[in-house]
Tab-separated table of C-alpha atoms in Angstrom:
chain	number	residue	atom	x	y	z
A	1	MET	CA	-57.368	14.988	79.390
A	2	THR	CA	-53.671	14.360	80.353
A	3	THR	CA	-51.930	16.965	82.806
A	4	PRO	CA	-53.571	20.647	82.388
A	5	ALA	CA	-52.244	23.317	84.523
A	6	TRP	CA	-53.813	21.543	87.912
A	7	SER	CA	-50.355	19.503	88.237
A	8	ARG	CA	-48.577	20.263	85.284
A	9	THR	CA	-45.206	18.343	84.896
A	10	ALA	CA	-42.603	18.342	81.853
A	11	SER	CA	-44.265	15.765	79.669
A	12	ALA	CA	-41.702	13.005	77.652
A	13	VAL	CA	-42.214	13.100	73.979
A	14	PRO	CA	-45.293	11.204	72.398
A	15	SER	CA	-44.336	7.746	71.456
A	16	ARG	CA	-45.802	5.748	68.124
A	17	GLN	CA	-46.063	3.090	66.773
A	18	ALA	CA	-43.491	2.607	63.921
A	19	ALA	CA	-44.853	1.582	60.176
A	20	PRO	CA	-43.874	-1.071	58.236
A	21	LEU	CA	-40.661	1.184	56.744
A	22	ASP	CA	-40.446	4.594	58.364
A	23	LEU	CA	-39.145	7.139	56.214
A	24	ILE	CA	-38.131	9.612	58.616
A	25	SER	CA	-36.986	7.185	61.248
A	26	LEU	CA	-34.732	5.789	58.537
A	27	GLY	CA	-33.210	9.068	56.985
A	28	ARG	CA	-32.151	10.283	60.596
A	29	ARG	CA	-30.743	7.067	61.530
A	30	VAL	CA	-28.780	7.225	58.137
A	31	ARG	CA	-27.876	10.661	58.713
A	32	HIS	CA	-26.479	9.839	62.203
A	33	LEU	CA	-24.344	6.882	61.286
A	34	ARG	CA	-23.100	8.716	58.155
A	35	LYS	CA	-22.154	11.804	60.572
A	36	GLY	CA	-20.531	9.198	63.078
A	37	LYS	CA	-18.030	8.440	60.345
A	38	GLY	CA	-17.172	11.655	59.619
A	39	LEU	CA	-18.725	11.100	55.808
A	40	THR	CA	-20.134	14.183	53.839
A	41	LEU	CA	-23.223	12.967	51.425
A	42	ASP	CA	-20.829	13.050	48.293
A	43	ARG	CA	-18.417	10.484	50.108
A	44	LEU	CA	-21.070	8.644	51.249
A	45	GLY	CA	-22.781	8.859	47.343
A	46	GLU	CA	-19.221	7.561	45.769
A	47	ALA	CA	-19.506	4.927	48.279
A	48	VAL	CA	-22.711	3.586	47.510
A	49	GLY	CA	-22.822	4.381	43.722
A	50	THR	CA	-25.414	7.281	43.965
A	51	VAL	CA	-25.386	10.869	43.877
A	52	ALA	CA	-25.215	13.301	47.189
A	53	SER	CA	-29.214	14.702	46.238
A	54	GLN	CA	-30.424	10.914	46.194
A	55	LEU	CA	-29.144	10.726	49.835
A	56	SER	CA	-30.083	14.009	51.134
A	57	LEU	CA	-34.089	13.009	50.468
A	58	ILE	CA	-33.460	9.504	51.835
A	59	GLU	CA	-32.042	11.252	54.938
A	60	ASN	CA	-35.146	14.052	55.434
A	61	GLY	CA	-37.633	10.850	54.572
A	62	LYS	CA	-38.956	11.948	51.316
A	63	ARG	CA	-37.553	8.938	49.308
A	64	GLU	CA	-38.017	5.377	49.846
A	65	PRO	CA	-34.324	3.538	48.863
A	66	LYS	CA	-33.904	0.350	47.019
A	67	LEU	CA	-33.158	-3.010	48.948
A	68	SER	CA	-30.047	-2.982	46.758
A	69	LEU	CA	-29.080	0.740	48.209
A	70	LEU	CA	-29.785	-0.266	51.726
A	71	LYS	CA	-27.514	-3.026	51.590
A	72	SER	CA	-24.525	-1.006	50.048
A	73	LEU	CA	-25.374	1.625	52.906
A	74	ALA	CA	-25.430	-1.196	55.546
A	75	VAL	CA	-21.863	-2.171	54.430
A	76	ALA	CA	-20.870	1.400	53.999
A	77	LEU	CA	-22.001	2.705	57.447
A	78	ASP	CA	-20.928	-0.604	58.830
A	79	VAL	CA	-24.121	-1.950	60.394
A	80	THR	CA	-26.708	-4.557	59.663
A	81	ILE	CA	-30.080	-4.089	57.637
A	82	ASP	CA	-32.008	-4.202	61.013
A	83	ASP	CA	-29.667	-1.574	62.646
A	84	LEU	CA	-30.147	0.363	59.448
A	85	LEU	CA	-34.103	0.055	60.034
A	86	GLY	CA	-34.520	-0.089	63.639
A	87	SER	CA	-37.334	1.323	65.447
A	88	GLU	CA	-35.536	2.951	67.878
A	89	PRO	CA	-33.982	6.725	67.171
A	90	PRO	CA	-30.404	6.800	67.817
A	91	SER	CA	-30.387	9.832	70.312
A	92	ARG	CA	-32.907	11.945	71.990
A	93	ARG	CA	-32.106	14.656	69.607
A	94	ALA	CA	-32.895	12.100	66.659
A	95	ALA	CA	-36.108	11.363	68.270
A	96	LEU	CA	-37.511	14.999	68.468
A	97	GLU	CA	-36.405	15.613	64.777
A	98	ILE	CA	-38.465	12.797	63.885
A	99	GLU	CA	-41.301	13.769	65.518
A	100	LEU	CA	-41.161	17.092	64.702
A	101	GLU	CA	-41.113	16.062	61.352
A	102	ARG	CA	-44.045	14.055	61.734
A	103	ALA	CA	-45.884	16.361	63.463
A	104	GLN	CA	-45.323	19.014	60.510
A	105	ARG	CA	-46.615	16.794	57.701
A	106	GLY	CA	-49.765	15.520	59.447
A	107	PRO	CA	-52.909	17.140	58.449
A	108	LEU	CA	-53.238	19.202	62.414
A	109	TYR	CA	-50.113	21.160	61.644
A	110	ALA	CA	-50.662	21.764	58.088
A	111	SER	CA	-54.664	23.043	59.177
A	112	LEU	CA	-52.789	25.895	61.357
A	113	GLY	CA	-51.024	27.510	58.178
A	114	LEU	CA	-47.808	27.803	59.777
A	115	PRO	CA	-44.677	27.933	58.374
A	116	THR	CA	-42.568	24.541	58.398
A	117	VAL	CA	-39.586	24.589	60.211
A	118	ARG	CA	-36.336	23.594	58.840
A	119	ILE	CA	-34.826	20.692	60.805
A	120	SER	CA	-31.185	20.664	60.971
A	121	SER	CA	-28.070	20.503	63.046
A	122	ARG	CA	-27.855	23.971	63.561
A	123	LEU	CA	-31.656	24.204	65.070
A	124	PRO	CA	-30.888	24.275	68.742
A	125	LEU	CA	-32.084	21.588	71.383
A	126	GLU	CA	-34.149	23.559	73.512
A	127	VAL	CA	-36.076	24.822	70.359
A	128	LEU	CA	-37.050	21.274	69.062
A	129	GLU	CA	-38.122	20.643	72.523
A	130	ALA	CA	-40.056	23.574	72.821
A	131	LEU	CA	-41.753	22.681	69.257
A	132	VAL	CA	-42.478	19.004	70.137
A	133	GLY	CA	-43.676	19.972	73.284
A	134	LEU	CA	-46.303	22.664	71.739
A	135	GLN	CA	-47.285	19.821	69.120
A	136	GLY	CA	-48.221	17.066	71.989
A	137	GLU	CA	-49.910	19.939	73.774
A	138	LEU	CA	-52.026	21.490	70.615
A	139	GLU	CA	-52.815	17.418	69.865
A	140	ARG	CA	-53.979	16.565	73.096
A	141	ARG	CA	-56.138	19.611	73.794
A	142	MET	CA	-57.840	19.071	70.231
A	143	ASP	CA	-58.481	15.544	71.602
A	144	GLU	CA	-59.908	16.530	74.375
A	145	GLN	CA	-62.542	18.425	72.725
A	146	VAL	CA	-63.992	15.640	70.448
A	147	ALA	CA	-63.677	13.260	72.962
A	148	THR	CA	-67.454	12.325	73.224
A	149	PRO	CA	-69.795	10.467	76.045
A	150	GLU	CA	-68.805	7.217	74.276
A	151	GLU	CA	-65.415	7.907	75.733
A	152	ALA	CA	-66.853	7.962	79.251
A	153	ARG	CA	-69.149	5.175	78.655
A	154	ARG	CA	-66.686	2.553	77.766
A	155	ALA	CA	-64.066	3.625	81.002
A	156	ASN	CA	-67.294	3.086	83.033
A	157	ALA	CA	-68.210	-0.142	81.654
A	158	GLU	CA	-64.344	-1.223	82.033
A	159	LEU	CA	-64.567	0.692	85.768
A	160	ARG	CA	-67.418	-1.696	86.677
A	161	ALA	CA	-65.703	-4.744	85.222
A	162	VAL	CA	-62.953	-4.116	87.813
A	163	MET	CA	-65.656	-3.676	90.366
A	164	ARG	CA	-67.405	-7.254	89.711
A	165	GLU	CA	-64.395	-8.793	89.611
A	166	ARG	CA	-63.294	-7.627	93.213
A	167	ASN	CA	-67.087	-8.092	94.336
A	168	ASN	CA	-67.161	-4.399	95.208
A	169	TYR	CA	-64.729	-4.985	98.175
A	170	PHE	CA	-61.576	-3.192	98.117
A	171	PRO	CA	-59.534	-3.887	101.510
A	172	GLU	CA	-56.572	-1.565	101.283
A	173	ILE	CA	-59.125	1.226	101.086
A	174	GLU	CA	-61.029	-0.624	104.578
A	175	THR	CA	-57.507	-0.205	106.012
A	176	GLN	CA	-56.858	3.232	105.642
A	177	ALA	CA	-60.372	4.190	106.697
A	178	HIS	CA	-60.280	2.034	109.641
A	179	ALA	CA	-56.573	3.572	110.792
A	180	VAL	CA	-58.481	6.637	110.455
A	181	LEU	CA	-61.002	6.167	112.546
A	182	ASP	CA	-58.751	4.554	115.201
A	183	ALA	CA	-56.666	7.930	114.726
A	184	VAL	CA	-59.808	10.159	116.231
A	185	GLY	CA	-60.867	7.573	118.843
A	186	TYR	CA	-64.090	6.513	117.199
A	187	ALA	CA	-66.058	4.009	119.337
A	188	GLY	CA	-68.805	3.130	117.453
A	189	GLY	CA	-72.188	4.079	116.517
A	190	PRO	CA	-73.133	6.486	113.950
A	191	VAL	CA	-70.326	9.028	112.674
A	192	SER	CA	-71.144	12.560	113.821
A	193	GLN	CA	-70.160	15.994	112.132
A	194	HIS	CA	-68.029	16.303	115.137
A	195	LEU	CA	-65.855	13.374	114.584
A	196	ILE	CA	-65.484	14.421	110.766
A	197	ALA	CA	-64.208	17.716	111.934
A	198	ASP	CA	-61.603	16.004	114.173
A	199	ILE	CA	-60.339	13.844	111.108
A	200	ALA	CA	-60.051	16.717	109.432
A	201	ALA	CA	-58.020	18.623	112.261
A	202	HIS	CA	-56.228	14.741	112.587
A	203	LEU	CA	-54.963	15.323	108.690
A	204	GLY	CA	-53.925	18.473	108.876
A	205	PHE	CA	-57.067	20.670	107.513
A	206	SER	CA	-59.368	23.775	108.804
A	207	LEU	CA	-62.857	23.724	107.653
A	208	HIS	CA	-64.096	26.589	105.706
A	209	HIS	CA	-67.890	26.868	104.566
A	210	VAL	CA	-68.307	29.763	102.388
A	211	GLY	CA	-71.450	31.223	100.199
A	212	ASP	CA	-69.294	31.531	96.930
A	213	LEU	CA	-68.251	27.754	96.320
A	214	PRO	CA	-67.668	27.829	92.686
A	215	HIS	CA	-71.140	26.541	91.274
A	216	SER	CA	-69.566	23.160	89.404
A	217	THR	CA	-67.529	21.829	92.634
A	218	ARG	CA	-68.988	20.169	95.672
A	219	SER	CA	-66.190	21.256	97.726
A	220	VAL	CA	-62.501	22.433	96.922
A	221	THR	CA	-59.285	21.809	98.463
A	222	ASP	CA	-56.542	24.244	99.027
A	223	LEU	CA	-53.629	22.268	99.486
A	224	LYS	CA	-51.046	25.260	99.982
A	225	ASN	CA	-52.922	26.040	102.947
A	226	ARG	CA	-54.491	22.938	103.746
A	227	ARG	CA	-58.337	24.319	104.256
A	228	ILE	CA	-61.304	22.740	102.982
A	229	TYR	CA	-63.885	24.628	101.650
A	230	LEU	CA	-68.068	23.504	101.650
A	231	THR	CA	-70.786	25.047	100.996
A	232	GLN	CA	-72.692	27.039	103.515
A	233	SER	CA	-75.706	26.097	101.849
A	234	GLN	CA	-78.580	23.575	103.685
A	235	ARG	CA	-80.150	23.065	99.558
A	236	THR	CA	-77.763	20.223	98.331
A	237	ASP	CA	-78.623	16.342	97.509
A	238	HIS	CA	-75.148	15.413	99.200
A	239	ASP	CA	-74.956	14.633	102.642
A	240	PRO	CA	-72.474	17.061	104.019
A	241	ARG	CA	-70.281	14.184	105.927
A	242	SER	CA	-69.849	12.299	102.756
A	243	VAL	CA	-68.801	15.445	100.661
A	244	LEU	CA	-65.939	16.600	103.261
A	245	LEU	CA	-65.172	12.889	103.520
A	246	GLN	CA	-64.759	12.502	99.925
A	247	ALA	CA	-62.602	15.411	99.824
A	248	LEU	CA	-60.467	14.153	102.399
A	249	GLY	CA	-59.825	10.637	100.664
A	250	HIS	CA	-58.126	12.257	97.928
A	251	TYR	CA	-55.255	13.264	100.226
A	252	VAL	CA	-55.587	9.925	102.089
A	253	LEU	CA	-55.491	7.923	99.122
A	254	GLU	CA	-52.718	10.435	97.740
A	255	HIS	CA	-54.686	10.677	94.478
A	256	ARG	CA	-52.652	12.928	92.194
A	257	THR	CA	-54.193	14.694	88.998
A	258	PRO	CA	-56.035	12.548	86.574
A	259	GLU	CA	-54.766	11.650	83.391
A	260	ASN	CA	-57.423	10.413	81.980
A	261	TYR	CA	-61.638	9.912	82.046
A	262	GLY	CA	-60.905	6.617	83.128
A	263	GLU	CA	-58.646	7.794	85.910
A	264	PHE	CA	-61.049	10.437	87.123
A	265	LEU	CA	-63.776	7.526	87.388
A	266	ARG	CA	-61.291	5.185	89.492
A	267	GLN	CA	-60.710	7.898	91.892
A	268	ARG	CA	-64.387	9.594	92.349
A	269	VAL	CA	-64.650	5.598	93.252
A	270	ALA	CA	-62.329	5.144	95.552
A	271	THR	CA	-63.268	8.545	97.402
A	272	ASN	CA	-66.800	7.533	97.366
A	273	TYR	CA	-65.483	3.930	98.904
A	274	PHE	CA	-63.466	6.082	100.923
A	275	ALA	CA	-66.080	8.018	102.863
A	276	ALA	CA	-68.591	5.014	102.682
A	277	ALA	CA	-66.215	3.180	104.841
A	278	LEU	CA	-65.775	5.756	107.735
A	279	LEU	CA	-69.388	6.145	107.822
A	280	LEU	CA	-70.345	2.678	108.036
A	281	PRO	CA	-66.840	1.339	109.289
A	282	GLU	CA	-66.377	-1.950	108.042
A	283	LYS	CA	-66.341	-4.222	111.657
A	284	PRO	CA	-69.487	-3.050	113.270
A	285	THR	CA	-71.390	-2.906	110.052
A	286	VAL	CA	-70.387	-6.112	109.418
A	287	GLU	CA	-70.951	-7.359	112.924
A	288	TYR	CA	-74.678	-5.899	112.548
A	289	LEU	CA	-75.201	-7.469	108.997
A	290	LYS	CA	-74.455	-10.829	110.115
A	291	ARG	CA	-76.876	-10.636	112.858
A	292	ALA	CA	-79.714	-9.412	110.620
A	293	LYS	CA	-78.514	-12.726	108.246
A	294	ALA	CA	-78.782	-14.815	111.337
A	295	ALA	CA	-82.433	-13.219	112.145
A	296	LYS	CA	-83.360	-13.102	108.523
A	297	GLU	CA	-84.328	-9.904	108.465
A	298	ILE	CA	-81.451	-8.202	106.196
A	299	ALA	CA	-83.019	-4.731	105.216
A	300	VAL	CA	-81.108	-2.027	103.685
A	301	GLU	CA	-83.535	0.795	105.418
A	302	ASP	CA	-82.661	-0.425	108.604
A	303	ILE	CA	-78.905	0.108	107.267
A	304	ARG	CA	-79.642	3.591	106.495
A	305	ASP	CA	-80.914	4.352	109.558
A	306	THR	CA	-78.814	2.301	112.391
A	307	PHE	CA	-75.512	4.513	110.561
A	308	ALA	CA	-77.803	6.963	110.034
A	309	VAL	CA	-76.758	7.672	106.217
A	310	SER	CA	-79.187	8.068	103.194
A	311	TYR	CA	-80.232	4.876	101.538
A	312	GLU	CA	-78.185	5.513	98.755
A	313	THR	CA	-74.954	5.221	100.801
A	314	ALA	CA	-76.757	1.988	103.142
A	315	ALA	CA	-77.397	0.101	99.475
A	316	HIS	CA	-73.812	1.505	98.110
A	317	ARG	CA	-71.939	-0.335	101.428
A	318	PHE	CA	-74.300	-3.439	101.450
A	319	THR	CA	-72.639	-3.970	98.013
A	320	ASN	CA	-69.227	-3.512	99.158
A	321	LEU	CA	-69.862	-6.390	102.058
A	322	ALA	CA	-72.381	-8.564	101.227
A	323	THR	CA	-70.239	-10.930	98.974
A	324	GLU	CA	-66.582	-10.471	101.199
A	325	HIS	CA	-68.679	-10.974	104.276
A	326	LEU	CA	-72.103	-12.833	103.710
A	327	ASP	CA	-71.135	-14.845	100.922
A	328	ILE	CA	-74.213	-13.276	99.301
A	329	ARG	CA	-74.246	-12.023	95.649
A	330	THR	CA	-76.532	-8.763	94.961
A	331	HIS	CA	-77.310	-5.928	92.208
A	332	PHE	CA	-77.619	-2.288	92.688
A	333	GLN	CA	-79.474	0.291	90.406
A	334	LYS	CA	-79.993	3.842	90.579
A	335	THR	CA	-82.822	4.492	87.760
A	336	HIS	CA	-84.278	7.995	86.971
A	337	LYS	CA	-88.123	8.180	86.837
A	338	SER	CA	-87.919	8.657	82.947
A	339	GLY	CA	-86.764	4.571	82.923
A	340	ILE	CA	-82.895	5.800	82.474
A	341	ILE	CA	-80.231	3.675	84.657
A	342	TYR	CA	-77.844	6.047	86.376
A	343	LYS	CA	-75.583	4.158	88.235
A	344	ALA	CA	-75.683	0.062	88.419
A	345	TYR	CA	-73.628	-2.531	89.850
A	346	GLU	CA	-73.977	-6.565	89.863
A	347	ASN	CA	-71.809	-9.465	90.592
A	348	ASP	CA	-75.190	-12.115	90.876
A	349	GLY	CA	-75.819	-12.497	86.858
A	350	VAL	CA	-78.668	-10.251	86.143
A	351	THR	CA	-78.611	-9.007	82.715
A	352	PHE	CA	-79.243	-5.009	82.692
A	353	PRO	CA	-79.620	-3.798	78.944
A	354	GLN	CA	-76.123	-2.376	77.664
A	355	ASP	CA	-74.804	-0.766	74.399
A	356	HIS	CA	-72.435	-2.197	72.420
A	357	THR	CA	-69.170	-0.408	74.305
A	358	GLY	CA	-70.868	-2.592	77.268
A	359	ALA	CA	-71.848	0.722	79.346
A	360	ILE	CA	-74.937	0.637	81.482
A	361	GLU	CA	-75.175	4.170	82.478
A	362	GLY	CA	-77.552	5.614	79.840
A	363	GLN	CA	-79.937	2.794	79.032
A	364	PRO	CA	-83.646	2.094	79.677
A	365	SER	CA	-84.434	-0.306	82.806
A	366	CYS	CA	-87.279	-2.446	81.779
A	367	ARG	CA	-90.638	-1.483	82.498
A	368	ARG	CA	-91.377	-4.294	84.760
A	369	TRP	CA	-87.889	-4.551	86.833
A	370	THR	CA	-88.961	-3.443	90.608
A	371	SER	CA	-86.378	-0.441	89.594
A	372	ARG	CA	-89.737	1.293	87.316
A	373	VAL	CA	-92.499	0.130	89.062
A	374	VAL	CA	-91.822	1.496	92.277
A	375	PHE	CA	-92.616	4.781	90.853
A	376	ASP	CA	-96.246	3.620	90.344
A	377	VAL	CA	-96.352	2.402	93.910
A	378	GLN	CA	-98.187	4.895	96.265
A	379	ASP	CA	-96.911	4.031	99.876
A	380	LYS	CA	-93.637	5.779	99.716
A	381	PHE	CA	-93.403	5.051	103.332
A	382	ARG	CA	-92.316	1.312	103.034
A	383	ALA	CA	-89.515	-0.272	100.904
A	384	TYR	CA	-91.590	-1.870	97.506
A	385	ASN	CA	-90.662	-5.510	97.099
A	386	GLN	CA	-90.957	-7.645	94.201
A	387	TYR	CA	-89.950	-10.878	92.377
A	388	THR	CA	-89.025	-10.660	88.805
A	389	ASP	CA	-88.604	-13.968	86.294
A	390	THR	CA	-86.372	-13.022	83.629
A	391	PRO	CA	-84.146	-14.977	80.832
A	392	SER	CA	-81.018	-15.398	83.193
A	393	GLY	CA	-83.585	-16.309	86.385
A	394	THR	CA	-85.364	-14.970	89.193
A	395	TYR	CA	-84.267	-12.584	91.208
A	396	TRP	CA	-85.742	-10.379	94.149
A	397	CYS	CA	-85.309	-6.906	94.246
A	398	THR	CA	-86.286	-4.127	97.144
A	399	ALA	CA	-86.729	-0.469	96.453
A	400	ARG	CA	-87.470	2.694	97.483
A	401	THR	CA	-87.701	6.071	95.388
A	402	GLU	CA	-85.963	9.360	96.441
A	403	ARG	CA	-86.233	12.758	95.140
A	404	ALA	CA	-82.829	15.327	94.192
A	405	ALA	CA	-82.679	18.561	92.653
A	406	SER	CA	-82.461	16.754	88.838
A	407	GLY	CA	-86.054	14.400	89.783
A	408	GLU	CA	-87.065	11.459	90.881
A	409	PHE	CA	-85.032	8.544	91.558
A	410	SER	CA	-85.158	4.786	92.604
A	411	LEU	CA	-82.886	3.048	94.708
A	412	SER	CA	-82.981	-1.008	94.267
A	413	ILE	CA	-81.003	-3.424	95.533
A	414	GLY	CA	-81.545	-7.207	94.642
A	415	VAL	CA	-80.433	-10.619	95.228
A	416	PRO	CA	-80.899	-14.135	93.162
A	417	TYR	CA	-84.105	-16.052	94.232
A	418	ALA	CA	-81.853	-18.725	96.173
A	419	GLN	CA	-80.609	-15.662	98.492
A	420	VAL	CA	-83.634	-14.261	99.329
A	421	LYS	CA	-84.310	-15.976	102.183
A	422	TRP	CA	-82.077	-13.577	104.646
A	423	PHE	CA	-83.956	-10.426	103.434
A	424	ARG	CA	-86.844	-8.614	105.041
A	425	GLY	CA	-89.421	-8.538	102.424
A	426	ARG	CA	-89.329	-12.453	101.012
A	427	ASP	CA	-93.027	-12.763	101.645
A	428	THR	CA	-94.516	-10.011	99.050
A	429	ASP	CA	-96.498	-12.229	96.199
A	430	ILE	CA	-95.716	-9.465	93.693
A	431	ARG	CA	-94.371	-10.922	91.022
A	432	GLU	CA	-93.443	-9.313	87.057
A	433	THR	CA	-92.278	-10.969	84.222
A	434	SER	CA	-89.598	-9.257	82.045
A	435	PHE	CA	-88.154	-10.865	78.787
A	436	CYS	CA	-85.481	-7.984	78.086
A	437	PRO	CA	-83.468	-7.833	76.139
A	438	ASP	CA	-86.386	-8.950	73.646
A	439	GLU	CA	-87.999	-5.349	72.474
A	440	SER	CA	-90.997	-7.668	72.316
A	441	CYS	CA	-90.808	-7.128	77.157
A	442	CYS	CA	-91.658	-3.744	76.778
A	443	ARG	CA	-89.388	-1.899	74.008
A	444	ARG	CA	-92.283	-1.677	71.460
A	445	PRO	CA	-96.054	-0.332	72.316
A	446	PRO	CA	-99.021	-2.890	72.525
A	447	ALA	CA	-100.372	-4.088	68.835
A	448	ASP	CA	-103.585	-2.796	69.648
A	449	LEU	CA	-101.957	0.958	70.882
A	450	ALA	CA	-99.819	0.869	67.686
A	451	ARG	CA	-102.877	0.148	65.112
A	452	GLU	CA	-104.597	2.507	66.837
A	453	TRP	CA	-102.094	5.349	66.302
A	454	SER	CA	-98.831	4.116	64.752
A	455	GLY	CA	-98.607	7.219	62.006
A	456	GLN	CA	-101.287	9.457	63.386
A	457	ALA	CA	-98.634	10.788	66.013
A	458	TRP	CA	-96.345	13.279	66.358
A	459	PRO	CA	-94.346	14.059	69.610
A	460	SER	CA	-91.759	16.861	70.013
A	461	ALA	CA	-89.245	15.310	71.789
A	462	ARG	CA	-87.546	16.409	74.354
A	463	ALA	CA	-83.480	16.998	73.125
A	464	HIS	CA	-80.990	15.098	75.369
A	465	SER	CA	-78.019	17.563	74.518
A	466	HIS	CA	-75.759	15.303	76.485
A	467	LEU	CA	-75.834	12.471	74.556
A	468	LEU	CA	-74.106	14.433	71.836
A	469	ALA	CA	-71.923	17.059	73.493
A	470	ALA	CA	-68.376	16.421	73.751
A	471	MET	CA	-67.401	15.568	76.998
A	472	PRO	CA	-66.278	18.259	79.239
A	473	PRO	CA	-62.895	19.790	79.573
A	474	GLY	CA	-60.089	18.982	82.309
A	475	ALA	CA	-58.657	16.933	84.544
A	476	PHE	CA	-61.625	16.758	86.385
A	477	PRO	CA	-64.598	17.452	83.609
A	478	GLY	CA	-66.899	20.071	83.966
A	479	VAL	CA	-65.004	22.283	86.282
A	480	ASP	CA	-63.460	25.659	85.797
A	481	GLU	CA	-59.915	25.809	86.789
A	482	THR	CA	-60.206	29.736	86.583
A	483	GLU	CA	-63.367	30.304	88.081
A	484	VAL	CA	-61.422	27.732	91.337
A	485	TYR	CA	-58.188	29.399	91.344
A	486	ALA	CA	-60.050	32.784	91.030
A	487	PHE	CA	-61.791	31.379	94.062
A	488	LEU	CA	-58.590	30.599	96.193
A	489	ALA	CA	-57.370	33.432	95.815
A	490	ALA	CA	-59.914	35.342	96.902
A	491	HIS	CA	-60.247	33.428	100.042
A	492	SER	CA	-56.562	32.691	101.027
A	493	GLY	CA	-55.840	35.878	102.460
């Protein structure tokens, strides 16, 4: 997914790791050295005891020379064997010739049914540059199209490891958010839409609410005219303040077009963090949390209400600040009613289900965890609290459910038993036991049900096509580049 037309720059020649004996590189090096000494194939052949046709095959990378011939060539060309076999091409032109030769011998080029370009000294350098560039772009697009969700899961696992290592606290983003709030005179309390509009103006952007925002986007930023387009619709799962602040975050954090899916994820996490750091500024939020800790009354719903944000934003922000400022280790889950984990974070030792890549997202949560049990609770007004004994220890969790366009989700925050004393709801008497990831816990049906129905049921499964589909192409997965450009052209005036 490297550098599409969103921000296209000239690409370097793709690098490849040399084989034990790279015949193409060897051949180009012999040719370069021969011409540097002003020797013809015939004269070099006489010097090393072979015919010109054999040397031509070697120079074209089509024949492997014997060791004795290599030694003779090194002597005749006044270099060492190591110099002759060096992995670095002797010149940029040689590098391009090698790359083009490799490409033309590869399966992708063969599948295109194109004629082979004869590589000679008469082939202009700019033609070589163009052919190699075209081949590299074709390979990139082919790789992009066959990328599977496994790539996304692996990138997510790697990113979560970084978040865990840093306790989900990023002081450099906190500093940038603080500077922005200072610049617009933030004096405390919830961050209003009016103040956020002041932030946009301070950063040099005008805001435009439209009814035809591309369906695959939450916002579109016109960097040429310094405009940010947002939807007029009130029917959205996302706080419009967060959507705008995330768009501004890309600008403040100086993001460039992501070169791979991992970088896309890192940018998304960074802008989410930036938006939360503005909506729940570090200093007043930490002061509030320290007072709540002293009173042993920490509650996510109180953070939500005090700073006028969503429960999910409050829970996320708690994970940013809890370990750094309160010395509390924690975990977070966003789980669909089907039991599938959509988001997760932990630095408290809890054992989440994982696939072979280390990814948690997409895995089923244990039926006995708070994140699953909360769906069956009748009282949706209060937070649901529960202790769960697990193989990695006992955890206390608090959870709520929220509806979105894609279904009902639970949002839960948990801590190890030793740290529950700081939280409201610690007096709950609800307790469950989970043996997951042992399949006997909840992955297998109870024995009596299995005896009665095994072999007698044939469900028609709902196809999870997203598990089989390739990753959406583009620097911003799923976003239609043509649609966005056409939208900007229509609104640019």
